[in-house]
Coordinates of C-alpha atoms and ligand atoms in Angstrom, one line a residue:
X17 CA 189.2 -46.0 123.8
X18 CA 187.6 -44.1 121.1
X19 CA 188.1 -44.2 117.4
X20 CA 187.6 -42.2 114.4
X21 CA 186.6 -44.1 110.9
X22 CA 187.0 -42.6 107.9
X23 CA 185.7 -44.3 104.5
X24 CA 186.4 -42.5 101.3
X25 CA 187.8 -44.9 99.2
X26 CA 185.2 -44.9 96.4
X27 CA 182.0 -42.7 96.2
X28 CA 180.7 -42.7 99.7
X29 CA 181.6 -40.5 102.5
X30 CA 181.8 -42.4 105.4
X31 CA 182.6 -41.0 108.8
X32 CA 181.8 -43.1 112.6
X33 CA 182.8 -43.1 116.2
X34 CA 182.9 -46.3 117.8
X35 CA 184.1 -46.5 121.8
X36 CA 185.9 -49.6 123.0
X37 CA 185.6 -50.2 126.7
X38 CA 188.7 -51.1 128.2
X39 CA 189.6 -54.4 129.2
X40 CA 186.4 -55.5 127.5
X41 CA 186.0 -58.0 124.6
X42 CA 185.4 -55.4 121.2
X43 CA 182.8 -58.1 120.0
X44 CA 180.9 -58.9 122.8
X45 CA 179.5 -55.5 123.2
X46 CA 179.8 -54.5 119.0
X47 CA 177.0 -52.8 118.5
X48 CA 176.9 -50.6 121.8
X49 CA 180.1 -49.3 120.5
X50 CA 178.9 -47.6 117.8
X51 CA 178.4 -44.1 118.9
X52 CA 177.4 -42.2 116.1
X53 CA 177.8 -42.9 112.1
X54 CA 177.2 -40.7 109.1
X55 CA 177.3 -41.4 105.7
X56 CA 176.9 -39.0 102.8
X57 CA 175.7 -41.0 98.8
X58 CA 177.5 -39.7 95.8
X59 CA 174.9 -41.6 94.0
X60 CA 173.1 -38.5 92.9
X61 CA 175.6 -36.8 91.4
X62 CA 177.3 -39.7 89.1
X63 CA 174.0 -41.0 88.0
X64 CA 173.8 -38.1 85.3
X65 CA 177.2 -40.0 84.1
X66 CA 176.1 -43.3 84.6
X67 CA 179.2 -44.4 86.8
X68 CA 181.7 -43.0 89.1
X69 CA 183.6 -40.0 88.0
X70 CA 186.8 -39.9 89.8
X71 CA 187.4 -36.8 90.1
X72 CA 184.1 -35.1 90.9
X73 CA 184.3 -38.2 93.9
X74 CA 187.3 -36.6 95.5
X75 CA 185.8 -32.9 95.2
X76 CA 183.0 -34.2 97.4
X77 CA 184.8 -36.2 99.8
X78 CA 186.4 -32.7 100.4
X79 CA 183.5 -31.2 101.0
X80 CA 182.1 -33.7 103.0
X81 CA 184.4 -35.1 105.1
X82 CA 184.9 -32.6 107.8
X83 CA 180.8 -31.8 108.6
X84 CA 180.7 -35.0 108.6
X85 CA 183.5 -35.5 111.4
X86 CA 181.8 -32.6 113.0
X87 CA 178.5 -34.6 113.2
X88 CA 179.3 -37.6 114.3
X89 CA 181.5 -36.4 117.4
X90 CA 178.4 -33.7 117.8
X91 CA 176.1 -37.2 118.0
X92 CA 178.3 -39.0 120.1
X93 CA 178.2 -36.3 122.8
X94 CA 182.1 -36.3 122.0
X95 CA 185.1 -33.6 121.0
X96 CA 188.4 -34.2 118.5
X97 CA 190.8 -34.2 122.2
X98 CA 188.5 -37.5 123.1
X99 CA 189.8 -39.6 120.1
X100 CA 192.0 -41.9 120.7
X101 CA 193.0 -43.4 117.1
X102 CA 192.1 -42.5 113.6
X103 CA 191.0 -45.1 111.4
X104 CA 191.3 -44.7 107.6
X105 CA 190.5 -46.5 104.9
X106 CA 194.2 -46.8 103.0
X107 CA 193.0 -49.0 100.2
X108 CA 192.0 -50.4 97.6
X109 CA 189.9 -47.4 96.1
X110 CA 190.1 -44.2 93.8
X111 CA 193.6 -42.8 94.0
X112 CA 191.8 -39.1 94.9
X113 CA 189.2 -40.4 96.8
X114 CA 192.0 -42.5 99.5
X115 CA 193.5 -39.3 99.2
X116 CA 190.9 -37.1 100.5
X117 CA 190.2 -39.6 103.5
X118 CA 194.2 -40.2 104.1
X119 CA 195.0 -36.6 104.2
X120 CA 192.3 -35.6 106.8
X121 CA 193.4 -38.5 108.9
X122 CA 197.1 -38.1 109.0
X123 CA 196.3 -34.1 109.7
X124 CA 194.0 -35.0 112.1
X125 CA 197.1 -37.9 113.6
X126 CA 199.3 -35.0 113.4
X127 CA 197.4 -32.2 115.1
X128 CA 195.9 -34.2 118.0
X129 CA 199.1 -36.6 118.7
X130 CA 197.5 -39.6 118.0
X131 CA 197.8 -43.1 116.0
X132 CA 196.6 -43.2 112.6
X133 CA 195.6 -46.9 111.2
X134 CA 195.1 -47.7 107.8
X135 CA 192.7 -50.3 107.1
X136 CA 191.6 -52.5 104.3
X137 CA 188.9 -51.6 102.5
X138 CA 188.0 -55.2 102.0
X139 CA 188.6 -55.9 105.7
X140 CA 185.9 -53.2 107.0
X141 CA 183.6 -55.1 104.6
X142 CA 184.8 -58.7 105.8
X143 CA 184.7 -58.0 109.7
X144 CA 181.6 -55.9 109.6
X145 CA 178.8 -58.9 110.2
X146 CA 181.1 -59.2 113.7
X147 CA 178.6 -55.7 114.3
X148 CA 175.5 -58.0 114.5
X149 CA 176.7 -61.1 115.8
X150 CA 179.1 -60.6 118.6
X151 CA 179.4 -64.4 119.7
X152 CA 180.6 -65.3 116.2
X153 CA 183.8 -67.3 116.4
X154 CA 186.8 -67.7 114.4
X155 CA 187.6 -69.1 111.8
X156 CA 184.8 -68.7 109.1
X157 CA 184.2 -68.3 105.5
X158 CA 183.3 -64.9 104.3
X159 CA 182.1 -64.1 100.6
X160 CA 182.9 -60.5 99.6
X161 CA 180.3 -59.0 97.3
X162 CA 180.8 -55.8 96.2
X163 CA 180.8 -53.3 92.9
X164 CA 184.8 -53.8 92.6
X165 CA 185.3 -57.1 94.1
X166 CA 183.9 -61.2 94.2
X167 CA 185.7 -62.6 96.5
X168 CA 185.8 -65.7 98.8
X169 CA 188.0 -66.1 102.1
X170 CA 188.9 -68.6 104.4
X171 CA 189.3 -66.0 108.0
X172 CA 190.9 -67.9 110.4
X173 CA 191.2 -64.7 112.5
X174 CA 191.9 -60.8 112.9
X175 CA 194.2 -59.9 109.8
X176 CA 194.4 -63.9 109.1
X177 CA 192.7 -64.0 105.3
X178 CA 193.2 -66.6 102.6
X179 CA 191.7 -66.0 99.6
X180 CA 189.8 -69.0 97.8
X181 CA 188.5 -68.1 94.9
X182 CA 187.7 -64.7 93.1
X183 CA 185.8 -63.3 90.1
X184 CA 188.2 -63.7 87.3
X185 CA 186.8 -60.6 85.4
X186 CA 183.3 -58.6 86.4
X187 CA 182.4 -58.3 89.8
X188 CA 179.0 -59.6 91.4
X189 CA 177.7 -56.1 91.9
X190 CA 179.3 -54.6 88.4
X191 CA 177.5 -57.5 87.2
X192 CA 174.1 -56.1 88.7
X193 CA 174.8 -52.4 87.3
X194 CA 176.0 -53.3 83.9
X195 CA 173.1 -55.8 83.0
X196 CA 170.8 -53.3 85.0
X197 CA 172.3 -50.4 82.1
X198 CA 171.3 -52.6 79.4
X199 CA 167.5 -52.2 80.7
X200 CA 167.5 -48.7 80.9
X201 CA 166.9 -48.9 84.6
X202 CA 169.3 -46.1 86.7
X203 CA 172.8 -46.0 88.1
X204 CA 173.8 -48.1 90.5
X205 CA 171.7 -50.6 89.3
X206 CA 172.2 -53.3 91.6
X207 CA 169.1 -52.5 94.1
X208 CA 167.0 -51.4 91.1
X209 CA 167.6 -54.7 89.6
X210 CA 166.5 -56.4 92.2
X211 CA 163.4 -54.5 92.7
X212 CA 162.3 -54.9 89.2
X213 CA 163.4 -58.5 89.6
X214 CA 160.9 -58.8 92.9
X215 CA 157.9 -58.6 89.9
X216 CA 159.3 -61.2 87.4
X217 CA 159.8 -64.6 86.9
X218 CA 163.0 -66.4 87.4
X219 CA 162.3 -69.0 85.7
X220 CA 161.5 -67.5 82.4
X221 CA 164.6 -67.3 80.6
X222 CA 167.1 -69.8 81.5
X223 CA 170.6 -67.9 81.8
X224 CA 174.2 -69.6 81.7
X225 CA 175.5 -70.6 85.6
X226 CA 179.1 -69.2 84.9
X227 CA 181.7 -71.7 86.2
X228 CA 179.3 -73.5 88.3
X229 CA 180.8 -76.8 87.1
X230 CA 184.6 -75.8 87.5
X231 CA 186.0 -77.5 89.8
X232 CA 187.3 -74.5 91.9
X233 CA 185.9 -71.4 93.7
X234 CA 186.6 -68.3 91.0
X235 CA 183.4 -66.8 89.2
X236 CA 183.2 -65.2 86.2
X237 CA 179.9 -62.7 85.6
X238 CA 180.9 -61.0 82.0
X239 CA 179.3 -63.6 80.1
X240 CA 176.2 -63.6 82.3
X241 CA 176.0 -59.8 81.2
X242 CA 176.7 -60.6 77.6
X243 CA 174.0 -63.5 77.3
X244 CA 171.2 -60.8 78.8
X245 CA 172.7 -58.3 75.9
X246 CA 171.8 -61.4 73.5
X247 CA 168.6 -62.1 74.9
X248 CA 167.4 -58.6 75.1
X249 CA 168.4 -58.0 71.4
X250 CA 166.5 -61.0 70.5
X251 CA 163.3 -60.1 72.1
X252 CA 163.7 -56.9 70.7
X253 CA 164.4 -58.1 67.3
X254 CA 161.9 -57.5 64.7
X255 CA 160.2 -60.1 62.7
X256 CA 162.3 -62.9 64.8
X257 CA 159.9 -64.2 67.0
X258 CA 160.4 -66.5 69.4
X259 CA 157.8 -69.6 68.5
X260 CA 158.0 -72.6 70.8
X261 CA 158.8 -74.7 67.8
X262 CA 161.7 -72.4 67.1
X263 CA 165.1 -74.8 67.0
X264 CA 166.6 -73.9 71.1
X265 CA 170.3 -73.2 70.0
X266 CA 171.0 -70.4 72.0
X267 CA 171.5 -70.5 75.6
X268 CA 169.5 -67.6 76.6
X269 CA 166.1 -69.0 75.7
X270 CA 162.6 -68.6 77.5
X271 CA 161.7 -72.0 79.3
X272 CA 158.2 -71.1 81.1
X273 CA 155.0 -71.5 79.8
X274 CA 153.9 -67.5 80.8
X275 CA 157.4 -66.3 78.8
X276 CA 157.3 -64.1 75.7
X277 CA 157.9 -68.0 74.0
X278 CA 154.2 -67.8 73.5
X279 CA 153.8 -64.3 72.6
X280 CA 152.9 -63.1 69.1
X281 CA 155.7 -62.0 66.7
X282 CA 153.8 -58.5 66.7
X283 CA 154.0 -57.9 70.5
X284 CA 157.9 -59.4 70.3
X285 CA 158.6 -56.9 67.4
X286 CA 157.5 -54.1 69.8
X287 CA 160.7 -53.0 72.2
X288 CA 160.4 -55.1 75.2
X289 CA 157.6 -54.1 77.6
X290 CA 158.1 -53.7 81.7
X291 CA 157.0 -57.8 82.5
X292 CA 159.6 -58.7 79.8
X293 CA 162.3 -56.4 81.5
X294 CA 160.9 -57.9 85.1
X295 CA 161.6 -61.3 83.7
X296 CA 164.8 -60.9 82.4
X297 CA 165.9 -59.3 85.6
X298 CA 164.7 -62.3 88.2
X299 CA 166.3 -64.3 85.4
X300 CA 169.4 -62.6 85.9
X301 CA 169.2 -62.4 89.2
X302 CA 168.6 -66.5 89.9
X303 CA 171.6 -66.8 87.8
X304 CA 174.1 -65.0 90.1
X305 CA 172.7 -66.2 93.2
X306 CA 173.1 -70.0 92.2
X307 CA 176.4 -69.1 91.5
X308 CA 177.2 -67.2 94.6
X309 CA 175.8 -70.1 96.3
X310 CA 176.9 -73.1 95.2
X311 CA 180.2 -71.7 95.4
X312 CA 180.2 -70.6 98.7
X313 CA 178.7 -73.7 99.7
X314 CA 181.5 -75.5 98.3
X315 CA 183.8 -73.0 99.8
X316 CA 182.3 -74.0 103.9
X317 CA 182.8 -77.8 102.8
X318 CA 186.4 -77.8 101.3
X319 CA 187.1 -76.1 104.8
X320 CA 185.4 -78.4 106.8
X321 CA 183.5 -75.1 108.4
X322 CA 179.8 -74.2 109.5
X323 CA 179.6 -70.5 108.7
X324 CA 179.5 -68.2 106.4
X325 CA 179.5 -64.4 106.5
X326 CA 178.4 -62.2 103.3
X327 CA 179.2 -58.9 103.3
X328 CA 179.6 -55.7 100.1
X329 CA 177.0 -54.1 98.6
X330 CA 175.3 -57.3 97.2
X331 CA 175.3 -58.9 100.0
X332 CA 172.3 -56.5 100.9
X333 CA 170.5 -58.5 97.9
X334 CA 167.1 -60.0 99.2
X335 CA 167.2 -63.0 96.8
X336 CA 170.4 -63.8 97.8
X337 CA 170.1 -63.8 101.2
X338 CA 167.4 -66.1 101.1
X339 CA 168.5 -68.6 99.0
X340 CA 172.0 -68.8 100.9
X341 CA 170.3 -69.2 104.2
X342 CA 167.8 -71.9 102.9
X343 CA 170.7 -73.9 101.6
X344 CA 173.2 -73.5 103.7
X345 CA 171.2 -74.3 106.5
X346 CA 170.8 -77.7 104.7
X347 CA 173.7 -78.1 105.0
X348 CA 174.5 -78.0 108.7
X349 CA 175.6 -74.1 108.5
X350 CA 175.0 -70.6 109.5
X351 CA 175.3 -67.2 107.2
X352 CA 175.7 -63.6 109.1
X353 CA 175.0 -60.6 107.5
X354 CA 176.3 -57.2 108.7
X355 CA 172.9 -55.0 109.0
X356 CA 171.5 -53.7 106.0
X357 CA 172.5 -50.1 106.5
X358 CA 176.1 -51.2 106.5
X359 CA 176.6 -53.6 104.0
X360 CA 177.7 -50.8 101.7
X361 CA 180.6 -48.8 102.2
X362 CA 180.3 -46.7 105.4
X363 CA 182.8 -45.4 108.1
X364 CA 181.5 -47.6 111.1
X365 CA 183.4 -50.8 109.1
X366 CA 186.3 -49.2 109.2
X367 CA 186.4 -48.0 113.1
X368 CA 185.1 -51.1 113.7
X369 CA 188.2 -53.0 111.8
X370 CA 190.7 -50.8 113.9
X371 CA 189.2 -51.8 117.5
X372 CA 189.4 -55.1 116.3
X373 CA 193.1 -55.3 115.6
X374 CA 193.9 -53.2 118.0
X375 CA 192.2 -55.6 120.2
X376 CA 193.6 -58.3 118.6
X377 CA 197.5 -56.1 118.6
X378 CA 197.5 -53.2 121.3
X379 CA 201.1 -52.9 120.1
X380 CA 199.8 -51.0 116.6
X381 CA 199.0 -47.9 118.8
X382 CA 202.3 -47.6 119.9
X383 CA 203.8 -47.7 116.5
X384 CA 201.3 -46.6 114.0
X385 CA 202.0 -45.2 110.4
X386 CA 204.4 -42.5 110.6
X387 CA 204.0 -41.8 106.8
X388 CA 201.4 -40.8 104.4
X389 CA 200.2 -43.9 102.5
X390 CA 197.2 -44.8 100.3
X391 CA 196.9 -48.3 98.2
X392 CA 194.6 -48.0 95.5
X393 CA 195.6 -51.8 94.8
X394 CA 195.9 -53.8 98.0
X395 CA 196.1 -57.8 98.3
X396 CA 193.6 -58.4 101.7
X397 CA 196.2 -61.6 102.3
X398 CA 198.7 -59.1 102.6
X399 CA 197.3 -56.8 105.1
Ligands
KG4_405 O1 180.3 -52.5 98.8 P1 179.8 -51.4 98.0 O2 178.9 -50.4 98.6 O3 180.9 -50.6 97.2 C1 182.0 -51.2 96.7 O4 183.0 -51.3 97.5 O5 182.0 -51.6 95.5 O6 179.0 -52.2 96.8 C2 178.3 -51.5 95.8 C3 177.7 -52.5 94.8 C4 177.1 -51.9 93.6 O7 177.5 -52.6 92.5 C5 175.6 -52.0 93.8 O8 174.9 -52.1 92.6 C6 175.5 -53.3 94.6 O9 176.6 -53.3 95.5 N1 174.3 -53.5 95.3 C7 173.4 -54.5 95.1 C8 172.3 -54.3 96.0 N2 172.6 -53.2 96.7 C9 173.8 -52.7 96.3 N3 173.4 -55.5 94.2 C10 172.3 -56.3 94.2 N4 171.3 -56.2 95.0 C11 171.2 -55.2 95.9 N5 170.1 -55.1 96.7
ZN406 ZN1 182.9 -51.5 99.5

């Protein structure tokens, strides 16, 4: 069986062709699947905007979408008559971006006689470490890290989710681009954080642990953002130096010996120089990731369960990975990761979520979507 993914659903064209032997278990042979993916970055052209611009997203997908088909069954050595489903992200997302990706799909459905499935955007994300790690079993815990979602889920199996907790207003990875704005570094600015952060200290400042201590699994990260904001503004302030002596009221203050603590008030008067932005960044940083994973620690414990898979956009976050491996081996349990190339939004998540339920639910094929739907809200318990 062969399947067509399609990701549009924010500002990344995703398009793959994954092959499911017959009769064969879908994760047991995950990877060999994969025949061809292709993936085309809007990044370029919102970064002179500093976010996503809606429309000028579904403009591209337009002009993307169909190369991109054209590629990917070029790669795979295959042609449109050898599909056998079309897999579509129907949600969450841009209303014209799902659009875009929905309307190709249910044309393509249409023209070739063949199922269309629509599949959560969050699901792609959820099921796509299953890519790398075919002999993972059900039920797990999975933390979804992206730029429009925190969220974590207990997945007891295909289309089985209960959410556990979730980021009651920023997102992890909105988190990383917003603070990353605020030093001047470029959209998105989650992997450019992180870079910058790779040269600084985390220990320098020492930045609030948002809801570490309550009592459930939901996060919050706007106050993380705000406290950098304060901090910044402080080191940038002039004639307010930071002496050691200086009364520590404030949250946000440096703790290490090597922090700007010790620096003159002429050098603190000066705007903040490319250590102090490193600093503040692997500050930052150390901050979401104890968050991240205490929680998620917590979340394998109240469950009674020994792994854990990360997947979104920051889960492709170095520091992160680290740390949640270190400690979660501790205590007794595994993490999965889906590779690096796919942790962000791409199109083999998607074809990859569709052989999966249908593997899970051959019935789906013979009674797909008849309409045209997009979701650009979408509960994942709901799917
Ligand atoms: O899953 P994704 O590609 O798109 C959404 O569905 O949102 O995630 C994108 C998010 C952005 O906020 C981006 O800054 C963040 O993931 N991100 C990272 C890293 N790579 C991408 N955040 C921290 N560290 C990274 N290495
Ligand atoms: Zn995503």
């Amino acid at each position: 069986m062969l399947i067509l993914g399609i990701e549009s659903s924010c500002d990344e064209t995703g398009v793959a062709l994954y092959a499911v032997k017959a009769n064969a278990n879908t994760t047991s042979n995950a990877t060999k699947g994969l025949l061809a993916h292709r993936l085309h970055s809007q990044i370029a052209m919102h970064a002179a905007y500093g976010g996503v611009v809606p429309e000028l997203a579904s403009r591209d997908h337009i002009r993307r979408l169909i190369p991109l088909i054209e590629e990917v069954l070029q790669e795979g050595k295959r042609s449109l008559s050898d599909l056998d489903a079309i897999a579509v992200t129907e949600g969450p997302g841009l209303g014209g971006a799902l659009m875009v990706g929905n309307s190709v799909a249910a044309g393509l459905g249409f023209a070739l006689d063949k199922p269309v499935i629509g599949i959560h955007h969050l699901e792609g994300h959820l099921l796509s470490p299953l890519l790398d790690a075919p002999d993972l079993p059900f039920p797990f815990i999975a933390l979804l890290v992206s730029g429009g979602h925190t969220q974590l889920m207990a997945v007891e199996g295909v289309g089985r989710y209960r959410l556990l907790g979730e980021t009651v207003d920023d997102a992890a990875g909105e988190a990383f681009d917003k603070t990353a704005s605020l030093l001047g570094l470029p959209y998105p600015g989650g992997p450019s954080l992180a870079n910058l952060a790779d040269q600084g200290d985390p220990n320098a400042y020492k930045l609030p642990r948002p809801m570490l201590h309550s009592g459930d699994l939901d996060f919050s990260f706007s106050g993380l953002k705000t406290a950098v904001l304060t901090l910044k503004s402080r080191l940038n302030a002039p004639l307010q130096p930071l002496l050691p002596e200086e009364p520590r009221q404030a949250s946000a203050f440096p703790v290490s010996e090597s922090s700007p603590a010790s620096t003159t008030p002429a050098l603190i008067s000066a705007p903040i120089s490319a250590a102090i932005s490193a600093n503040i960044a692997a500050s930052f940083q150390a901050a979401i990731v104890d968050v991240l994973v205490a929680k998620s620690l917590a979340a394998l414990k109240q469950n009674g369960m020994h792994r854990l898979v990360v997947s979104g956009g920051v889960g492709a976050n170095k520091s992160l990975r680290e740390k949640l491996t270190l400690e979660a081996a501790r205590q007794g349990a595994e993490v999965f990761y889906p590779p690096l190339a796919l942790c962000t939004d791409n199109g083999a998540m998607i074809a990859f979520a569709a052989a999966l339920r249908i593997q899970a639910n051959p019935s789906i094929l013979r009674s797909p979507r008849k309409d045209f739907s997009i979701r650009p809200r979408w509960n994942l318990e709901t799917v």
